CSV table of C-alpha atoms and ligand atoms in Angstrom, one decimal:
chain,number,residue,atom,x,y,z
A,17,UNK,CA,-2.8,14.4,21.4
A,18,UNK,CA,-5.6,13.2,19.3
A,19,UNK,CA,-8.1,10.7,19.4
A,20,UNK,CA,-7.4,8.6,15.9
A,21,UNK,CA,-9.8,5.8,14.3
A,22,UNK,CA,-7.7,3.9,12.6
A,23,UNK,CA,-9.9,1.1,10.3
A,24,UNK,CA,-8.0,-1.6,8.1
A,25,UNK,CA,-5.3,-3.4,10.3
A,26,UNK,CA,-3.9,-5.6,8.1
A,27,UNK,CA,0.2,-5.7,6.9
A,28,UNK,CA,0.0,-2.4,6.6
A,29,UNK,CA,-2.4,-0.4,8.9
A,30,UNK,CA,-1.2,-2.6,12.5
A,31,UNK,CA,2.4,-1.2,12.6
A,32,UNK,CA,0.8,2.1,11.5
A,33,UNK,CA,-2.0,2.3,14.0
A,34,UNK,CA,1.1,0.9,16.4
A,35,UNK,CA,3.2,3.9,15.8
A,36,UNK,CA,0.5,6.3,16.5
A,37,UNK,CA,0.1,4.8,20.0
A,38,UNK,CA,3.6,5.4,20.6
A,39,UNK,CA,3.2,9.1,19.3
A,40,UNK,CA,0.8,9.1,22.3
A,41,UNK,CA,-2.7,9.3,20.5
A,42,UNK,CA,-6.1,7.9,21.9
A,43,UNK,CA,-6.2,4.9,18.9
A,44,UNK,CA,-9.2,3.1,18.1
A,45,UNK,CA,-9.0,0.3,15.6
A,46,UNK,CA,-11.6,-1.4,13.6
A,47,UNK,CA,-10.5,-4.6,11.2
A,48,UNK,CA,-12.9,-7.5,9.6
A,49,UNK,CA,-11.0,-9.7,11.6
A,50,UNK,CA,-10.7,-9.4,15.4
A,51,UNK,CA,-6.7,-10.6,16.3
A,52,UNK,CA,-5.5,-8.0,14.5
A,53,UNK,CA,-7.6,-5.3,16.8
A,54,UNK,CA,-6.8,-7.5,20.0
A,55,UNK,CA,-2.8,-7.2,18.9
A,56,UNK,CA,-3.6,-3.1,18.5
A,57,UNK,CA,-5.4,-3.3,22.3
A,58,UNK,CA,-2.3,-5.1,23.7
A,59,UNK,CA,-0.2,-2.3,22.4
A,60,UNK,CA,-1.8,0.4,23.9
A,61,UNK,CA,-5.0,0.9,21.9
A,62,UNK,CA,-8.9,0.5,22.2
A,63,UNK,CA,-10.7,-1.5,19.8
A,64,UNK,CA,-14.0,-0.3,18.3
A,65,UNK,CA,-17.1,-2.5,17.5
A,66,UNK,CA,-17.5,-1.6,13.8
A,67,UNK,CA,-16.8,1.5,11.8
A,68,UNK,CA,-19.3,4.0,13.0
A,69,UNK,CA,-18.5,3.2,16.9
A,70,UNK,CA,-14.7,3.9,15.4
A,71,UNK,CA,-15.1,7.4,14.4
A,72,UNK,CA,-17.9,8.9,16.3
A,73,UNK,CA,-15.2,10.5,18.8
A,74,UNK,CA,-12.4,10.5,16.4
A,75,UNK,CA,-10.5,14.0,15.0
A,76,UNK,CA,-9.1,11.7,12.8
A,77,UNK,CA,-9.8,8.7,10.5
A,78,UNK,CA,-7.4,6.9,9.2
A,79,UNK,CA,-8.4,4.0,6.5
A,80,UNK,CA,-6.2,1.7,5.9
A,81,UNK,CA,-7.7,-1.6,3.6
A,82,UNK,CA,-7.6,-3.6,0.3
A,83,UNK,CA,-9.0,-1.5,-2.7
A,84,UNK,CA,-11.5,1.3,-4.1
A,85,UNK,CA,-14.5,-0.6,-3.5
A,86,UNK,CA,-13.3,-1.3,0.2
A,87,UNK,CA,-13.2,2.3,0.4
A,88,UNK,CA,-16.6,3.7,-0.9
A,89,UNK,CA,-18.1,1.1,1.6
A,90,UNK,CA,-16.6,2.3,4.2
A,91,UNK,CA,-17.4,6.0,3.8
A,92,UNK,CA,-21.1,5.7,2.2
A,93,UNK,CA,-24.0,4.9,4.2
A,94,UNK,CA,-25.9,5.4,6.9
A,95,UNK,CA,-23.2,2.7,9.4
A,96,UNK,CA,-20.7,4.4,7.3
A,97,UNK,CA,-17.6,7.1,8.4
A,98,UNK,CA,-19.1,10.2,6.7
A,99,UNK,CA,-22.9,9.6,8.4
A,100,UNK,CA,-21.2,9.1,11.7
A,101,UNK,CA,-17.8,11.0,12.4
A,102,UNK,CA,-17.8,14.8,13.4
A,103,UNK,CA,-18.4,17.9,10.8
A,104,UNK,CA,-14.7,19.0,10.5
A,105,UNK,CA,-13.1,15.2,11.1
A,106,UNK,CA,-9.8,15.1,9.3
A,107,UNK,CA,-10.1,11.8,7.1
A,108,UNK,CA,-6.8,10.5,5.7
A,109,UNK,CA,-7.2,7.2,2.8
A,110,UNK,CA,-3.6,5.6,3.1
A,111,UNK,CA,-5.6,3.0,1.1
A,112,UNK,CA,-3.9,2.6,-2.7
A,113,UNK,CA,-7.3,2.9,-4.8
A,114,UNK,CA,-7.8,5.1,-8.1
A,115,UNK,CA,-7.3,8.4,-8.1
A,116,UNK,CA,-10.8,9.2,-9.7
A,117,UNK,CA,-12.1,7.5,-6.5
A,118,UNK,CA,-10.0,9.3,-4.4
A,119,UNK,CA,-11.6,12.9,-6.0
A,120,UNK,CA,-15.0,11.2,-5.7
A,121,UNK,CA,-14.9,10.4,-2.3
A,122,UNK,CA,-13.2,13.9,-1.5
A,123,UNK,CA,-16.2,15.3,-2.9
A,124,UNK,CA,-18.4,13.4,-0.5
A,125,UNK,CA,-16.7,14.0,2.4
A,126,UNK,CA,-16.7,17.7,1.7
A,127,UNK,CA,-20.4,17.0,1.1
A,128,UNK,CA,-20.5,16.4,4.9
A,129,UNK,CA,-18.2,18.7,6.0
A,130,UNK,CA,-15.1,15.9,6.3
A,131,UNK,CA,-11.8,16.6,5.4
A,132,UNK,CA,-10.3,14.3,3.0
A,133,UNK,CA,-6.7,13.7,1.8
A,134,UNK,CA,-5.6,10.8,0.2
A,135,UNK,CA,-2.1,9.9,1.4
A,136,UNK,CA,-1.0,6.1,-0.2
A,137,UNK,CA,2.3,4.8,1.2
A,138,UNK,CA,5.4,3.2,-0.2
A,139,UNK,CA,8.1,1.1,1.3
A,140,UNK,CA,6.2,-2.1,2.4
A,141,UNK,CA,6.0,-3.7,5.1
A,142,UNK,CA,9.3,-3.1,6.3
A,143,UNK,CA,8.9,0.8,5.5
A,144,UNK,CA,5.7,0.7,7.8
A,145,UNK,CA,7.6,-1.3,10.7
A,146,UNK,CA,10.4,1.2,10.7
A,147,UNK,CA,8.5,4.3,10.2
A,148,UNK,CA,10.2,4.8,7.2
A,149,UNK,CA,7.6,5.0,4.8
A,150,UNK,CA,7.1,7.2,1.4
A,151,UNK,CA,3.7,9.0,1.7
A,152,UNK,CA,2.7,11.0,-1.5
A,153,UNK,CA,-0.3,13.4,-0.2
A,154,UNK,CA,-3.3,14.8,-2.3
A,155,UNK,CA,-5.8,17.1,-1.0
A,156,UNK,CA,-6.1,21.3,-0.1
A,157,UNK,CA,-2.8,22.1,1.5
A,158,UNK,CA,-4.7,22.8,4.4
A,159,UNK,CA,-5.8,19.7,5.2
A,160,UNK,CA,-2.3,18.3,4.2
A,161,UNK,CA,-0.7,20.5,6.5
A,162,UNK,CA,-3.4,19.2,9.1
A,163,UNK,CA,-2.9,15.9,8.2
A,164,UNK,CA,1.1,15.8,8.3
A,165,UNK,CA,1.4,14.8,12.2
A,166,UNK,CA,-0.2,11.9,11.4
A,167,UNK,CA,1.8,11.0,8.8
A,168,UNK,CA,5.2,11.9,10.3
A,169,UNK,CA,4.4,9.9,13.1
A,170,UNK,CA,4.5,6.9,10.2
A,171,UNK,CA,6.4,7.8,7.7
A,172,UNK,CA,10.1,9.3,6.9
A,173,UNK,CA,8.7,11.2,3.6
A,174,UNK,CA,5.6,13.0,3.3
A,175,UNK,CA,5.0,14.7,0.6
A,176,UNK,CA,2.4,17.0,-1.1
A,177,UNK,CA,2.2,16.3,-4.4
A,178,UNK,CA,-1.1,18.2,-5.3
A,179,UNK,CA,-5.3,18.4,-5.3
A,180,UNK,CA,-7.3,15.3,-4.2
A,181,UNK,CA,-6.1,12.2,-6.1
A,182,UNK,CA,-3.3,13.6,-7.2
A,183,UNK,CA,-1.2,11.4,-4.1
A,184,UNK,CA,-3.1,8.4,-5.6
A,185,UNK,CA,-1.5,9.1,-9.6
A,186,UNK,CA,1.8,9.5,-7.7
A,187,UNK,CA,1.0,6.3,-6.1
A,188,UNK,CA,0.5,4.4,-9.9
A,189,UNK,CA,3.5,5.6,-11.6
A,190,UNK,CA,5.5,4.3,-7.7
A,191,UNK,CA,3.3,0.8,-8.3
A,192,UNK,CA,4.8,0.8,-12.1
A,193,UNK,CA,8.8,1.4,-11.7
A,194,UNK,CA,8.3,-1.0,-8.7
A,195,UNK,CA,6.7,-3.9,-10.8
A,196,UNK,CA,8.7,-3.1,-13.7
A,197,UNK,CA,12.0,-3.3,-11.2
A,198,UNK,CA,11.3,-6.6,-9.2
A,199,UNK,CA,10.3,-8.3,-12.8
A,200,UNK,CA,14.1,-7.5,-14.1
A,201,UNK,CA,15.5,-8.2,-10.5
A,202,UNK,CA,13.8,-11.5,-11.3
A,203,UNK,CA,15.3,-11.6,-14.5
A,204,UNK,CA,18.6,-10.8,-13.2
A,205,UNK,CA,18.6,-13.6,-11.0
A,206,UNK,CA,18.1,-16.4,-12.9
A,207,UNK,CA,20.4,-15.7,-15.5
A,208,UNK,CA,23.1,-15.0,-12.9
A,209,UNK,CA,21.9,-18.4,-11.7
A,210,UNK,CA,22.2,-20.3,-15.2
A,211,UNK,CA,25.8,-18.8,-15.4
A,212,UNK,CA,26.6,-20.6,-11.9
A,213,UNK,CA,27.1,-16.6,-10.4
A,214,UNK,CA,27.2,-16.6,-6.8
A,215,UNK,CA,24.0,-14.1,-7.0
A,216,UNK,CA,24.8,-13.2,-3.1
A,217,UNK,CA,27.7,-11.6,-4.3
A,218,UNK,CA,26.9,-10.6,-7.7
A,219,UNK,CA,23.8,-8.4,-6.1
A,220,UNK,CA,26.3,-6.8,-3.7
A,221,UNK,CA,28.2,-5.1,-6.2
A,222,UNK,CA,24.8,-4.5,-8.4
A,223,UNK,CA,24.1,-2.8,-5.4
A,224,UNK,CA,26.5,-0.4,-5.2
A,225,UNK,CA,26.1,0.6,-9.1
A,226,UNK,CA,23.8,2.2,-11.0
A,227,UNK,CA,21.7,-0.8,-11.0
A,228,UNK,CA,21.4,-0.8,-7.6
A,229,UNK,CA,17.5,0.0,-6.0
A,230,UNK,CA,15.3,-0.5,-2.6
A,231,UNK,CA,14.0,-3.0,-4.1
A,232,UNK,CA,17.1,-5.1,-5.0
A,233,UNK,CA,18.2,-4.6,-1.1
A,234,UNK,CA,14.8,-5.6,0.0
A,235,UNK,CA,13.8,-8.7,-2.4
A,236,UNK,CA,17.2,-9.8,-3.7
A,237,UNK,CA,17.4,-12.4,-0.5
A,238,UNK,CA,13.8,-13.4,-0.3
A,239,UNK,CA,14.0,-14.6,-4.1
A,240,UNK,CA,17.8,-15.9,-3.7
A,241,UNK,CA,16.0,-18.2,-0.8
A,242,UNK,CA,12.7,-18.7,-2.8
A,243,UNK,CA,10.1,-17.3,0.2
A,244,UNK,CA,7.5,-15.5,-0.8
A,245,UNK,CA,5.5,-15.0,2.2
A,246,UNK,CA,4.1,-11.2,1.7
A,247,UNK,CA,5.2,-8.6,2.1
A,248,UNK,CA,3.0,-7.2,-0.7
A,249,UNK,CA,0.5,-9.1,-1.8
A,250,UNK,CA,0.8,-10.3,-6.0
A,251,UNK,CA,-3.5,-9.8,-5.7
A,252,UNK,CA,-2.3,-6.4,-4.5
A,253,UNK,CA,-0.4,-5.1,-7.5
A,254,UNK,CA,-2.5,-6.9,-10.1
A,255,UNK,CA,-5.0,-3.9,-8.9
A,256,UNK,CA,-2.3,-1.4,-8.9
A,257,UNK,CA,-1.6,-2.3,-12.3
A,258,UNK,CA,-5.1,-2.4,-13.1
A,259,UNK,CA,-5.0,1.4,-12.0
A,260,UNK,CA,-2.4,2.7,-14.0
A,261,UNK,CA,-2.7,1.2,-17.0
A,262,UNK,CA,-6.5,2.7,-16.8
A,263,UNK,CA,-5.0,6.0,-15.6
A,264,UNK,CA,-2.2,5.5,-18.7
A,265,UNK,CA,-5.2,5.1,-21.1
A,266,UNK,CA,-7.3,8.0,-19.8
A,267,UNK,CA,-4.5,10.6,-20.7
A,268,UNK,CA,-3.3,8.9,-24.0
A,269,UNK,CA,-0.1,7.5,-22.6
A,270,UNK,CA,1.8,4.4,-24.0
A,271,UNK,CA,3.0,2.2,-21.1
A,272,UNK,CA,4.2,-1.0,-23.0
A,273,UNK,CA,7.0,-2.1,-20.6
A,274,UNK,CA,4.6,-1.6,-17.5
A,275,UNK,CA,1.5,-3.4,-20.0
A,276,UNK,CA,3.6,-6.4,-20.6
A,277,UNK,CA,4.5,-6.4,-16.7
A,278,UNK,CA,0.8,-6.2,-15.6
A,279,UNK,CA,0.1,-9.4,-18.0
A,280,UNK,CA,3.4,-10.9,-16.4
A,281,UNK,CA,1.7,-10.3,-12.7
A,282,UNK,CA,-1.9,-11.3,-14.0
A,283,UNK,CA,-0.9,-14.6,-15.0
A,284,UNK,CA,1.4,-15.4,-12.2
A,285,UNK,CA,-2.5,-14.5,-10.1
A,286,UNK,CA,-4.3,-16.8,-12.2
A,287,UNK,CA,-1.9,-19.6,-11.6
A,288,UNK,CA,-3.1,-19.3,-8.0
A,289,UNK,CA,-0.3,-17.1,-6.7
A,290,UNK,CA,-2.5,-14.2,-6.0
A,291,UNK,CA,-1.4,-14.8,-2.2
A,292,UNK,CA,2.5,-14.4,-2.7
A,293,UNK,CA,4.4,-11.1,-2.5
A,294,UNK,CA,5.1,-9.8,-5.5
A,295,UNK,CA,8.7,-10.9,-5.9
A,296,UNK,CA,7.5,-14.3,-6.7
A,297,UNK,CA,7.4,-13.2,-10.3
A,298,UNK,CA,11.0,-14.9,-10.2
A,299,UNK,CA,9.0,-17.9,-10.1
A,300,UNK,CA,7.2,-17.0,-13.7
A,301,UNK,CA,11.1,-16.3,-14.8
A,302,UNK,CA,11.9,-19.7,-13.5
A,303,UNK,CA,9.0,-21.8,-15.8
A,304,UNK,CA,9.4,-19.4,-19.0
A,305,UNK,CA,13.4,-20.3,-18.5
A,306,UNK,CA,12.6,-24.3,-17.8
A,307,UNK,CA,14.1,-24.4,-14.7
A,308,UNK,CA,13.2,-26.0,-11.6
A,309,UNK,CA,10.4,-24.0,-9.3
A,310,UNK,CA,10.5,-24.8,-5.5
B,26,LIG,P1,-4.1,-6.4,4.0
B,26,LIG,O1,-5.0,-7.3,3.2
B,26,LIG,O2,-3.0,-7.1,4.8
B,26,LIG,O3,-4.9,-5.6,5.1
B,26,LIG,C1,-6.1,-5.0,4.8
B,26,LIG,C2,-7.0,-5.0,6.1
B,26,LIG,O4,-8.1,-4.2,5.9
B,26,LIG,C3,-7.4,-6.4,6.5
B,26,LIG,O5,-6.9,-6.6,7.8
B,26,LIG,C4,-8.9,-6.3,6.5
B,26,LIG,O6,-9.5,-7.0,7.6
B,26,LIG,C5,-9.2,-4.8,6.6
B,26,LIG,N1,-10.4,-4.4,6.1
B,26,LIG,C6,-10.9,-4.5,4.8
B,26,LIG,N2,-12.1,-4.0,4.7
B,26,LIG,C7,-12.5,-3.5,5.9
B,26,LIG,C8,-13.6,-2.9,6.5
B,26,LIG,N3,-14.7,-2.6,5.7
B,26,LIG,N4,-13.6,-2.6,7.8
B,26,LIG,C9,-12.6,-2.9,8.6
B,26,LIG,N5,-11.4,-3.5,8.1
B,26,LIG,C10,-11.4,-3.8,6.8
B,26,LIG,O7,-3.5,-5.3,3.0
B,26,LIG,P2,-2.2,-4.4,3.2
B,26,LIG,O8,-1.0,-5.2,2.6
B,26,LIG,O9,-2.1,-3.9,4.6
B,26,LIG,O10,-2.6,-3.2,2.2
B,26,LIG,C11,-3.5,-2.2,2.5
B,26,LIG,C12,-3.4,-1.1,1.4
B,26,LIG,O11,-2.1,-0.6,1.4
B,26,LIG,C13,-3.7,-1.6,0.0
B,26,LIG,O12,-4.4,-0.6,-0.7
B,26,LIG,C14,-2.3,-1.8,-0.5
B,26,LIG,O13,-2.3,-1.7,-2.0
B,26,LIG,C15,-1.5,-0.7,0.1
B,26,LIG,N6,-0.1,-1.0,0.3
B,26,LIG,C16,0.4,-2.2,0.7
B,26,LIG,C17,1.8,-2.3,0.9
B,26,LIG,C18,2.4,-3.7,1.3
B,26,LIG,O14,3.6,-3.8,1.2
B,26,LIG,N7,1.6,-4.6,1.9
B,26,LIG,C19,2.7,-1.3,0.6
B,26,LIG,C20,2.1,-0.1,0.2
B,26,LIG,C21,0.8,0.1,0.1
């Protein structure tokens, strides 16, 4: 069993950093905020004073937190994990950030004589409570292969999808089909809705059709019932979008359904919704359609 550092214990990272204490690793979690590394103590792990006291005795580093930026602050620096863990620590960004960060912090690590893979997840926040997350891995199969453990003790699918970053481009065209999906889900609804449609039933048999998704049996209730509470934040996948439609542009690609979806999500954050999960774009359906909004 290893000794893991697991920093970023938000939605995401606490059941993560939970299952690895169940797997029987040594966990020690760092957050900004201190319940959520008192919740990871009570559960069997040890909490860290800041990043550097996190990794100095780790074999692994697992990060776990909002956005590039968050990212490159956490690994650069003297205070930072690549000044302070181990030559030959295995560090593994579950982070969703852009992929030409992902290669540029590779590099850096390798710089130091880190290992870095970039492994973002899918499945939400139920996927990481149930272990049953999607985790598309970039990075020298080496290090994948080193890194697996780690991600089988989180996830259902891991999968390696290429050279560093290449888990994060996987991770941008996941972001897309799911924004473009919940937006017609959305859609769906409330014209099921203006036909009087019973839209518990109606999504049961949409279900079991070609129409049916994981995201219709995950979000089809929470927007019949109008709660938003995340779940994934809508600030979240405005940056998602933000990455591939940058990523889309880099490589001369037309993405004009998933373009008019990130303007759809981008609005819904600057009408102060940035704090809902992202199937609250029903809500935008509601307004453009002049229906009532809870
Ligand atoms: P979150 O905001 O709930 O959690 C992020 C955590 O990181 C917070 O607890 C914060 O305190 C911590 N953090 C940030 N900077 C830190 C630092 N420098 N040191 C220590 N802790 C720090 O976010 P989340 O929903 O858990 O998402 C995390 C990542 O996973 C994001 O990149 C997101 O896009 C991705 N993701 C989220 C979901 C989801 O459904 N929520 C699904 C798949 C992927």
């Amino acid at each position: 069993m290893s000794t893991v550092a697991f920093i970023g214990l938000g939605i995401m990272g606490a059941p993560m950093a939970g299952h690895l204490v169940d797997a029987g690793h040594d966990v020690i979690g760092h957050n900004l905020s201190r319940p959520a590394v008192d919740a990871l103590v009570a559960r069997g792990g040890r909490a860290a004073t800041g990043t550097a006291d996190a990794v100095r005795e780790a074999d692994v580093v697992i990060t776990m937190v909002p956005d590039s930026p968050d990212v490159e602050a956490l690994v650069e620096g003297d205070g930072g994990i690549y000044a302070n863990a181990k030559p030959g620590t295995l560090h593994i960004d579950c982070s969703t950030i852009r992929p030409d960060v992902a290669r540029r912090v590779a590099e850096a690590g390798a710089e130091r004589g880190i290992r870095v893979v970039d492994a973002p997840v899918s499945g939400g926040e139920a996927g990481a409570k149930e272990r049953k997350l999607s985790i598309m891995v970039g990075g020298d199969a080496d290090d994948v292969a080193a890194a697996r453990p780690y991600l089988e003790a989180v996830g259902s699918t891991v999968v390696h999808v290429g050279p560093a970053g290449a888990g994060q481009t996987v991770k941008a065209a996941n972001q897309l089909i799911v924004a473009g999906n919940i937006q017609l889900l959305a859609e769906a609804l409330v014209f099921l809705e203006a036909h009087g449609v019973d839209t518990e039933t109606a999504t049961a048999v949409l279900g079991g059709g070609l129409a049916g998704s994981t995201v219709l049996d995950r979000k089809a209730a929470g927007m019949r019932a109008r709660e938003f509470a995340p779940g994934f934040r809508i600030d979240l996948h405005h940056k998602d979008l933000g990455i591939v439609t940058a990523a889309a542009r880099e490589a001369g690609v037309a993405i004009p359904l998933g373009a008019h979806v990130a303007q759809l999500v981008a609005s819904l954050r600057a009408q102060g919704h940035g704090g809902l999960d992202h199937s609250a774009l029903l809500l935008q359906v509601l307004q453009l359609s002049g229906r009532s909004t809870p």
